[in-house]
Structure formats: C-alpha cells, structure tokens
Short mmCIF file of C-alpha atoms and ligand atoms in Angstrom, two decimals:
data_model
loop_
_atom_site.label_atom_id
_atom_site.label_comp_id
_atom_site.label_asym_id
_atom_site.label_seq_id
_atom_site.Cartn_x
_atom_site.Cartn_y
_atom_site.Cartn_z
CA MET A 28 78.81 23.25 154.48
CA ASN A 29 77.57 26.20 156.56
CA PRO A 30 77.93 29.84 155.31
CA GLY A 31 81.07 30.39 157.41
CA GLN A 32 82.79 27.34 155.91
CA ARG A 33 81.72 28.39 152.42
CA MET A 34 83.26 31.82 152.98
CA VAL A 35 86.55 30.28 154.18
CA GLN A 36 86.63 28.11 151.06
CA ARG A 37 85.78 31.02 148.74
CA LYS A 38 88.56 33.20 150.15
CA ARG A 39 91.03 30.30 149.92
CA SER A 40 90.16 29.72 146.23
CA HIS A 41 90.45 33.44 145.47
CA ILE A 42 93.96 33.51 146.90
CA ARG A 43 95.04 30.30 145.15
CA LEU A 44 93.57 31.22 141.74
CA ALA A 45 94.77 34.85 141.86
CA ASP A 46 98.24 33.63 142.82
CA GLU A 47 98.25 31.26 139.80
CA GLN A 48 97.20 34.11 137.49
CA ALA A 49 99.88 36.45 138.82
CA ALA A 50 102.61 33.83 138.35
CA VAL A 51 102.60 34.72 134.65
CA LEU A 52 103.27 38.37 133.80
CA GLN A 53 100.76 38.99 131.01
CA SER A 54 101.13 41.68 128.39
CA ASN A 55 98.45 44.32 128.87
CA ASP A 56 97.50 47.84 127.81
CA PHE A 57 100.43 49.40 129.66
CA ASP A 58 102.50 47.95 126.79
CA LEU A 59 100.54 50.17 124.39
CA VAL A 60 101.57 53.37 126.19
CA SER A 61 105.01 54.89 125.59
CA LEU A 62 106.44 57.66 127.71
CA VAL A 63 108.41 60.29 125.84
CA ARG A 64 112.00 60.14 127.10
CA PRO A 65 114.23 63.19 126.91
CA ALA A 66 117.81 62.37 125.90
CA LEU A 67 118.85 65.35 128.03
CA PRO A 68 116.63 64.98 131.12
CA GLU A 69 118.70 67.44 133.21
CA THR A 70 117.86 65.60 136.43
CA ARG A 71 119.68 63.41 138.93
CA VAL A 72 118.36 60.43 140.83
CA ASP A 73 117.08 61.25 144.29
CA GLN A 74 114.94 58.68 146.09
CA ARG A 75 113.72 61.31 148.55
CA ILE A 76 111.43 62.73 145.88
CA LEU A 77 109.26 59.63 146.24
CA LEU A 78 108.18 60.70 149.73
CA THR A 79 104.57 61.70 149.57
CA ASP A 80 101.35 61.31 151.53
CA LEU A 81 98.19 59.26 151.33
CA PHE A 82 95.28 61.48 152.39
CA GLY A 83 97.69 63.52 154.49
CA VAL A 84 99.60 60.62 156.08
CA PRO A 85 103.28 60.31 155.04
CA VAL A 86 104.26 57.32 152.88
CA SER A 87 107.60 56.41 151.33
CA ALA A 88 106.28 55.92 147.77
CA PRO A 89 103.19 56.63 145.65
CA PHE A 90 102.34 52.93 145.26
CA PHE A 91 100.61 50.74 147.85
CA ILE A 92 99.50 47.18 148.52
CA ASN A 93 95.88 47.04 147.37
CA ALA A 94 92.93 45.16 148.90
CA MET A 95 93.05 41.39 148.90
CA THR A 96 91.77 39.41 151.78
CA GLY A 97 90.43 39.26 155.32
CA GLY A 98 88.14 37.44 157.69
CA THR A 99 89.66 33.93 157.80
CA ASN A 100 92.72 32.52 159.60
CA GLU A 101 94.65 32.27 156.34
CA ALA A 102 93.63 35.85 155.46
CA THR A 103 94.82 37.06 158.86
CA ASP A 104 98.23 35.46 158.27
CA ILE A 105 98.50 37.08 154.83
CA ASN A 106 97.33 40.49 156.07
CA GLY A 107 99.70 40.24 159.04
CA ALA A 108 102.61 39.57 156.67
CA LEU A 109 101.52 42.41 154.36
CA CYS A 110 101.22 44.76 157.35
CA ARG A 111 104.78 43.93 158.44
CA VAL A 112 106.07 44.50 154.91
CA ALA A 113 104.15 47.79 154.68
CA ARG A 114 105.59 48.92 158.04
CA LYS A 115 109.18 48.04 157.09
CA THR A 116 108.97 49.66 153.65
CA GLY A 117 106.86 52.64 154.71
CA ILE A 118 104.16 52.15 152.09
CA ALA A 119 100.39 52.01 152.62
CA MET A 120 98.23 48.91 152.41
CA ALA A 121 94.56 48.04 152.14
CA PHE A 122 92.85 45.14 153.88
CA GLY A 123 90.50 43.02 151.77
CA SER A 124 86.75 43.25 152.30
CA ALA A 125 85.72 43.42 155.95
CA ASN A 126 82.02 43.12 155.15
CA ILE A 127 82.04 39.76 156.94
CA VAL A 128 82.41 41.61 160.27
CA SER A 129 78.83 42.91 159.85
CA LYS A 130 77.61 39.29 159.79
CA ASP A 131 79.99 37.74 162.29
CA PHE A 132 81.45 40.18 164.81
CA SER A 133 84.13 37.70 165.92
CA ARG A 134 85.82 38.13 162.51
CA LEU A 135 86.99 41.59 163.61
CA ASP A 136 89.70 39.90 165.69
CA GLY A 137 91.66 38.76 162.61
CA PHE A 138 91.74 42.32 161.26
CA LEU A 139 92.84 43.68 164.66
CA GLN A 140 95.54 41.04 164.89
CA ALA A 141 96.93 42.01 161.47
CA ARG A 142 96.65 45.73 162.31
CA ALA A 143 98.76 45.14 165.40
CA GLU A 144 101.68 44.30 163.07
CA ASN A 145 101.59 47.88 161.75
CA PRO A 146 99.67 49.85 164.37
CA ASP A 147 100.59 53.34 163.18
CA GLY A 148 101.06 52.96 159.42
CA PRO A 149 98.48 54.12 156.89
CA ILE A 150 95.98 51.38 156.09
CA LEU A 151 92.68 51.35 154.21
CA VAL A 152 89.61 49.41 155.24
CA ASN A 153 87.50 47.85 152.49
CA VAL A 154 83.76 47.14 152.49
CA ASN A 155 81.02 46.72 149.91
CA PRO A 156 78.38 49.40 149.32
CA THR A 157 75.70 47.52 151.27
CA THR A 158 77.74 46.99 154.44
CA PRO A 159 75.64 48.53 157.25
CA VAL A 160 76.74 51.98 158.40
CA GLU A 161 77.12 50.84 162.02
CA SER A 162 79.57 48.10 161.04
CA VAL A 163 81.55 50.49 158.87
CA ARG A 164 81.78 52.98 161.72
CA LEU A 165 82.91 50.22 164.06
CA LEU A 166 85.60 49.11 161.61
CA ILE A 167 86.85 52.69 161.27
CA ASP A 168 86.81 53.20 165.01
CA ARG A 169 88.76 50.01 165.76
CA LEU A 170 91.13 49.78 162.78
CA LYS A 171 91.85 53.51 162.38
CA PRO A 172 92.23 53.57 158.59
CA VAL A 173 93.41 56.62 156.71
CA ALA A 174 90.50 56.11 154.27
CA LEU A 175 87.60 53.79 153.52
CA GLN A 176 87.53 51.78 150.29
CA ILE A 177 84.12 50.79 148.96
CA HIS A 178 84.39 48.15 146.27
CA VAL A 179 82.03 47.83 143.31
CA ASN A 180 82.28 44.46 141.60
CA ALA A 181 79.24 43.84 139.39
CA VAL A 182 81.03 41.47 137.00
CA GLN A 183 82.42 39.36 139.83
CA GLU A 184 78.98 39.12 141.47
CA ALA A 185 77.38 38.25 138.13
CA VAL A 186 79.71 35.31 137.49
CA MET A 187 79.50 33.99 141.09
CA PRO A 188 76.53 31.62 141.34
CA GLU A 189 75.94 32.84 144.92
CA GLY A 190 76.64 36.47 143.91
CA ASP A 191 74.53 39.57 144.40
CA ARG A 192 71.95 40.18 141.67
CA ASP A 193 71.17 43.78 142.62
CA PHE A 194 73.71 46.28 141.28
CA ARG A 195 72.02 49.51 142.49
CA TRP A 196 74.79 50.94 144.64
CA ILE A 197 75.15 54.69 144.16
CA ASP A 198 72.68 55.62 146.95
CA ASP A 199 74.47 53.26 149.35
CA ILE A 200 77.81 54.80 148.39
CA GLU A 201 76.44 58.27 149.03
CA ARG A 202 74.99 57.19 152.39
CA LEU A 203 78.29 55.66 153.52
CA HIS A 204 80.25 58.66 152.29
CA HIS A 205 78.11 60.98 154.43
CA ALA A 206 78.16 58.64 157.43
CA VAL A 207 81.90 58.31 157.90
CA SER A 208 84.56 60.73 159.02
CA VAL A 209 87.38 59.47 156.78
CA PRO A 210 87.92 60.00 153.02
CA VAL A 211 86.11 57.54 150.77
CA VAL A 212 87.67 55.72 147.82
CA VAL A 213 85.34 53.83 145.47
CA LYS A 214 87.18 51.03 143.69
CA GLU A 215 86.58 48.40 141.05
CA VAL A 216 88.18 44.99 141.41
CA GLY A 217 89.76 44.59 137.97
CA PHE A 218 87.13 45.63 135.39
CA GLY A 219 87.77 49.36 135.27
CA PHE A 220 85.65 52.49 135.18
CA ASP A 221 83.71 54.17 132.36
CA VAL A 222 83.06 57.91 131.95
CA ALA A 223 79.46 57.90 133.21
CA SER A 224 80.24 56.01 136.44
CA ILE A 225 83.18 58.26 137.33
CA GLY A 226 80.80 61.15 136.63
CA MET A 227 78.28 59.71 139.11
CA LEU A 228 81.00 59.48 141.77
CA ALA A 229 82.02 63.07 141.04
CA GLN A 230 78.46 64.17 141.70
CA VAL A 231 78.28 62.23 144.94
CA GLY A 232 81.55 63.89 145.90
CA VAL A 233 83.57 60.87 147.01
CA ASN A 234 87.23 61.68 147.58
CA ALA A 235 88.81 59.24 145.15
CA VAL A 236 88.14 56.61 142.53
CA ASP A 237 90.48 53.63 142.17
CA VAL A 238 89.80 52.61 138.58
CA SER A 239 91.22 49.10 139.09
CA GLY A 240 91.01 48.01 135.48
CA LYS A 241 91.53 44.97 133.35
CA GLY A 242 95.07 43.74 132.75
CA GLY A 243 96.01 41.76 135.85
CA THR A 244 93.93 39.71 138.28
CA ASN A 245 90.77 38.66 136.47
CA PHE A 246 87.81 37.80 138.70
CA ALA A 247 85.63 36.78 135.74
CA VAL A 248 88.08 33.91 135.16
CA ILE A 249 88.51 33.17 138.88
CA GLU A 250 84.77 33.08 139.64
CA ASN A 251 84.05 31.10 136.49
CA ALA A 252 86.56 28.43 137.50
CA ARG A 253 84.91 28.20 140.94
CA SER A 254 81.45 28.15 139.41
CA LEU A 255 82.27 25.40 136.90
CA ALA A 256 83.89 23.29 139.62
CA ALA A 257 80.60 23.53 141.54
CA GLY A 258 78.48 22.63 138.49
CA GLY A 259 77.43 26.26 137.83
CA SER A 260 76.86 27.91 134.45
CA ASP A 261 79.71 28.85 132.14
CA PHE A 262 80.54 32.55 131.80
CA SER A 263 83.97 31.99 130.23
CA TYR A 264 83.10 34.37 127.37
CA LEU A 265 83.19 37.26 129.86
CA GLN A 266 86.93 36.91 130.40
CA GLY A 267 87.68 40.04 128.31
CA ILE A 268 84.92 42.23 129.79
CA GLY A 269 85.64 45.68 131.19
CA ALA A 270 87.94 48.63 130.60
CA SER A 271 91.67 48.22 131.05
CA THR A 272 93.46 50.37 133.60
CA VAL A 273 94.85 52.54 130.81
CA GLN A 274 91.41 52.92 129.18
CA SER A 275 89.94 53.80 132.60
CA LEU A 276 92.61 56.46 133.12
CA LEU A 277 91.68 57.90 129.71
CA ASN A 278 88.03 57.86 130.80
CA ALA A 279 88.93 59.72 134.01
CA ARG A 280 90.69 62.39 131.94
CA ILE A 281 87.54 62.83 129.87
CA VAL A 282 85.43 63.27 133.03
CA ALA A 283 87.88 65.87 134.34
CA GLN A 284 87.58 67.74 131.06
CA LEU A 285 83.76 67.62 131.15
CA ILE A 286 83.70 68.87 134.73
CA ASN A 287 86.11 71.63 133.85
CA GLY A 288 83.54 73.12 131.56
CA HIS A 289 84.11 71.51 128.19
CA GLY A 290 80.35 71.09 127.95
CA SER A 291 78.73 68.51 125.73
CA THR A 292 75.20 67.45 124.98
CA SER A 293 75.87 63.73 124.50
CA HIS A 294 73.87 61.36 126.71
CA ILE A 295 77.00 60.02 128.48
CA ALA A 296 78.24 63.48 129.27
CA HIS A 297 74.77 64.69 130.24
CA GLY A 298 74.92 63.60 133.87
CA VAL A 299 78.46 64.85 134.24
CA ASN A 300 77.61 68.29 132.87
CA GLU A 301 74.26 68.72 134.56
CA GLN A 302 75.41 68.97 138.13
CA GLU A 303 78.59 70.50 139.28
CA GLY A 304 80.65 67.54 140.35
CA THR A 305 84.07 67.59 141.93
CA MET A 306 86.59 65.44 140.16
CA PRO A 307 87.70 62.70 142.59
CA ILE A 308 91.41 61.99 143.02
CA VAL A 309 92.34 59.23 140.60
CA ILE A 310 94.02 56.07 141.86
CA ALA A 311 95.21 53.46 139.37
CA SER A 312 95.37 49.72 139.87
CA GLY A 313 94.89 46.56 137.85
CA GLY A 314 97.74 44.80 136.07
CA VAL A 315 100.57 46.92 137.48
CA ARG A 316 103.65 44.72 136.97
CA ASN A 317 106.70 46.93 137.49
CA PRO A 318 107.86 50.48 138.32
CA LEU A 319 107.47 51.57 134.67
CA ASP A 320 103.76 50.70 134.85
CA VAL A 321 103.59 52.78 138.04
CA LEU A 322 105.19 55.72 136.26
CA LYS A 323 102.81 55.37 133.30
CA CYS A 324 99.85 55.58 135.74
CA LEU A 325 101.31 58.72 137.34
CA ALA A 326 101.98 60.28 133.93
CA MET A 327 98.36 59.61 132.93
CA GLY A 328 97.01 61.40 135.99
CA ALA A 329 96.88 58.90 138.86
CA ARG A 330 97.95 60.21 142.27
CA TRP A 331 98.57 56.75 143.78
CA VAL A 332 98.98 53.28 142.32
CA GLY A 333 97.73 50.01 143.86
CA VAL A 334 99.24 46.58 143.37
CA SER A 335 97.60 43.31 144.40
CA GLY A 336 98.27 40.14 142.38
CA ARG A 337 101.96 40.76 141.74
CA PHE A 338 102.74 41.39 145.43
CA LEU A 339 100.58 38.48 146.56
CA HIS A 340 102.43 36.10 144.27
CA VAL A 341 105.87 37.18 145.53
CA LEU A 342 104.70 36.88 149.14
CA LEU A 343 103.28 33.39 148.66
CA SER A 344 106.04 31.97 146.51
CA ASP A 345 109.15 33.65 147.94
CA GLY A 346 108.11 34.95 151.37
CA GLU A 347 107.89 38.16 153.30
CA GLU A 348 111.51 39.26 152.99
CA ALA A 349 111.42 38.76 149.23
CA LEU A 350 108.37 41.02 149.01
CA GLU A 351 110.12 43.60 151.16
CA ARG A 352 113.16 43.48 148.85
CA LEU A 353 110.93 43.75 145.78
CA ILE A 354 109.17 46.85 147.15
CA GLU A 355 112.50 48.46 148.05
CA SER A 356 113.75 47.78 144.53
CA TRP A 357 110.56 49.25 143.03
CA LYS A 358 111.17 52.37 145.12
CA SER A 359 114.75 52.81 143.98
CA GLN A 360 113.88 51.99 140.36
CA LEU A 361 110.93 54.40 140.35
CA ALA A 362 113.31 57.15 141.51
CA VAL A 363 115.64 56.25 138.62
CA LEU A 364 112.75 56.28 136.14
CA LEU A 365 111.50 59.66 137.32
CA ALA A 366 114.95 61.11 136.69
CA LEU A 367 115.24 59.30 133.36
CA TYR A 368 111.98 60.84 132.17
CA GLY A 369 112.91 64.31 133.34
CA ALA A 370 110.73 64.65 136.47
CA LYS A 371 112.48 66.56 139.26
CA ARG A 372 109.56 66.13 141.64
CA LEU A 373 106.95 63.41 142.07
CA ALA A 374 104.21 65.93 141.34
CA ALA A 375 105.85 66.61 137.97
CA ALA A 376 105.31 63.00 136.81
CA ASP A 377 102.01 64.02 135.24
CA ARG A 378 103.89 66.35 132.94
CA ILE A 379 105.68 63.46 131.25
CA ASP A 380 104.32 63.18 127.71
CA TRP A 381 103.00 59.88 126.41
CA THR A 382 101.79 58.35 123.19
CA LEU A 383 99.29 55.59 122.56
CA GLU A 384 99.45 52.69 120.12
CA PRO A 385 96.62 52.78 117.52
CA ARG A 386 94.18 50.49 119.39
CA LEU A 387 94.16 52.81 122.42
CA GLU A 388 94.25 55.95 120.32
CA SER A 389 91.15 54.72 118.54
CA TYR A 390 89.47 53.92 121.89
CA LEU A 391 90.19 57.44 123.08
CA LEU A 392 88.84 59.03 119.89
CA GLN A 393 85.67 56.95 120.06
CA MET A 394 85.08 57.71 123.74
CA ARG A 395 85.61 61.41 123.15
CA ALA A 396 83.16 61.32 120.25
CA LEU A 397 80.60 59.45 122.39
CA CYS A 398 81.00 62.16 125.01
CA GLY A 399 80.56 64.91 122.43
CA LEU A 400 84.16 66.14 122.73
CA GLU A 401 86.18 66.87 119.63
C1 LIG B 522 91.28 41.13 145.37
N1 LIG B 522 90.67 42.35 145.14
C2 LIG B 522 89.77 42.85 146.07
N2 LIG B 522 89.31 44.12 145.97
C3 LIG B 522 88.48 44.64 146.88
O1 LIG B 522 88.12 45.80 146.77
N3 LIG B 522 88.06 43.88 147.95
C4 LIG B 522 88.49 42.59 148.12
O2 LIG B 522 88.12 41.94 149.09
C5 LIG B 522 89.36 42.03 147.14
N4 LIG B 522 89.78 40.74 147.23
C6 LIG B 522 90.81 40.30 146.42
C7 LIG B 522 91.41 39.07 146.65
C8 LIG B 522 92.51 38.68 145.92
C9 LIG B 522 93.18 37.37 146.21
C10 LIG B 522 93.02 39.54 144.91
C11 LIG B 522 94.25 39.18 144.10
C12 LIG B 522 92.41 40.72 144.63
C13 LIG B 522 90.94 43.14 143.91
C14 LIG B 522 92.20 43.98 144.01
O3 LIG B 522 92.12 44.96 145.03
C15 LIG B 522 92.49 44.67 142.66
O4 LIG B 522 91.45 45.58 142.40
C16 LIG B 522 92.58 43.68 141.51
O5 LIG B 522 93.21 42.50 141.95
C17 LIG B 522 93.37 44.23 140.33
O6 LIG B 522 94.72 44.50 140.69
P1 LIG B 522 95.94 43.51 140.33
O7 LIG B 522 95.75 42.25 141.12
O8 LIG B 522 95.87 43.25 138.86
O9 LIG B 522 97.18 44.25 140.78
#
C-alpha cells in the first residue's frame, strides 16, 4: 500500500470506528453536573435569543459541527453533506484536518467541492501544528474560513504505530498564529486540556481554545483497535486517559482566575502568572450528547459548543435530512432550556448556577490546591 492508500484506509477506519462508538450514548461527566433550576424562572421561550456569532459571523445557534474528516472521496461526500446541513440550519461547521493538502495539492479539490455546498456560511479549517505556513495560507485563501483550528493530539499520535513521536508544538502554534489573518482556535481531539497548557496558549495569545475533552469519541480506543488489527502494540490501558470536557472547563476557569490576578506560587500556576496572558475564548466539545449538555457547557463558561460523533452517527445511520431535523430540534430545545433555567439572553447562560457531584468537586479542589488557589 502506498502512503495515499494508507491515508484513505485510516480515514475510513476513523469514520467507521467513531460511528460505532457514537451509536451508544455513554454516560459521562456531564451527568455529574446539575444546573440549578428556578421554579419561578420569569422567562418565556424565544428561539431568537439563540442567534449569535462565531468570530463576528452570524450563526443561528451557539453549537456547531466540529472537525471530522477531509482529503478522501468518502470524506468529501461527508463534508459536502455536513456543509448542506450547516447551510440549511444556519450553524457553523469545521472541516477535518486539511494537512494532507500540504503533501498532495490535488486533495484541495475535495475541500473546495464540499465548500461549494455552503459557499457563504461560516466554516473552520483544521490543520496540525506542523502544517507548513504556505499551505495554511493557501487553505485560508481558497476556503475562506472564519477561523483556523489547529489540533493537538498527543495521545492519538502516541497510540498510532505510524504516529508522530515529537510533541513539541507550542512554537509552531505561535508561528502559525502570527502568520495567518484569521482567528486561531487550538483544539484537542477528545482528551481535554489541563491548566498549564491553557496557560501556555494564553501567553501565545491564540484567540480560542476548544478543550475537546474525554466523554465521547475516544481516539485512544480507535487507534488501538487499528494498531492491534495491524499487529501493533497494545495501548488499551490508555482508554481512560485525559481530562473530561467538564474537568477541562473547570481547568479553564482556574486559568482565567490566575490571569485575573489571583496570583499563586505553585509550579503549575508559575507560567500562567509570570507573563501577562490573555484568556482565550473557551469552546467546549467532547461527549456532547444533547441540548442539556450544550447548556451545561455554556453555564460553565464556554462561548460555543462543538459536536462531532453524535452528528456523524445520525448522518451515517439516518441521512442528511435526519441530521437537519435533529439540529433544528436541538435549537428549539435549547431555547426551551434557556427559559427553563431563567436565562433571558444567550449571554446570560453563564450566570446559571451549577453544582458538582463529589468526584468532580474533589477534582476541582485538588486542581485548585495544585495551582495554589484556596
Ligand atoms: C475527529 N476529530 C478531529 N479533530 C480534529 O481536530 N481534526 C480531525 O481531523 C479530526 N478527525 C476526526 C474524525 C472523526 C471521524 C471524529 C469522530 C472526530 C475530533 C473531533 O473534532 C472532536 O474533538 C472529538 O471527536 C470529540 O468530540 P465528540 O465526537 O465526542 O463530539
């Protein structure tokens, strides 16, 4: 098999295995967060309050279709379908990694073809930190994204036998951030973000961090299945690695507090305190299953919420129109939930109070202690 064929096969397995995982709605840390519901919310349902923007471009809801695939014929079909759904429902969507375009220019065509299904809607282009600047500029020039996503995926690379073994990325992220004219989002792929790494991004000054935590699609499991099938070594014990989306959102809150002057001398907080960083906008993804999970992310400080596995599964098993109907129902249900929890405006969602079950409460206390916060 040549490298091109291997890539086609890898992307196909990712889609198939992620689809299988998303077929079962797992319980995850969102179940350990409860929003405080007022019995007298003094609100009424109004779907118009969902209207918002993604980096200044209007969208119909604060959730979007997050990065999945690109660069093969199958990926082009999936992205084309997702682009049509995004156009009809008015939400944003991210293409999966377009790094392949830097190695094989002809692969740009598939992305352009999918883009043509939603030529004016807000999309995000996704690359890895080592994608050459020239290729990233070309992608931005041709695909006109509202922002650039740079994915960091150390666990996935580690479990992939053919994966990268060099995880030094912050300088590359900084270089790309300074080389492009659009906002930059740095995202995980399902293993979440810790305090120190969000602090590093704050210092670099990227516009947003998509924490993409544990709780949904699990690339340690996916890559391990591929590796074992090819006779590779067994990393199955890494299936629980990483911070959940909820834990990552708690970590982001700690970073915001450190940046806002709650100084600390702990080693984790050191880097965050030392230089004056700017807190990136927080995006949540990873294991989002329903509109209540979306609302929990917003209440915990996320500005936007990304969904991958769940939407992919509905698209592949029930088709494009079913996904469109699902997204419309998420929009109307999210409007109901906002009213139910007393939020008159979308921006007021972060004023909804929440409580944590003991396991998460204890995580938060331990992280705060590690960061020298009382
Ligand atoms: C992904 N994800 C992903 N992320 C990324 O930044 N670049 C990529 O190319 C891909 N590829 C990809 C393929 C497939 C099939 C899936 C399902 C996912 C990760 C994705 O954006 C997200 O971070 C995780 O999937 C966690 O979210 P969910 O799936 O739990 O909602």
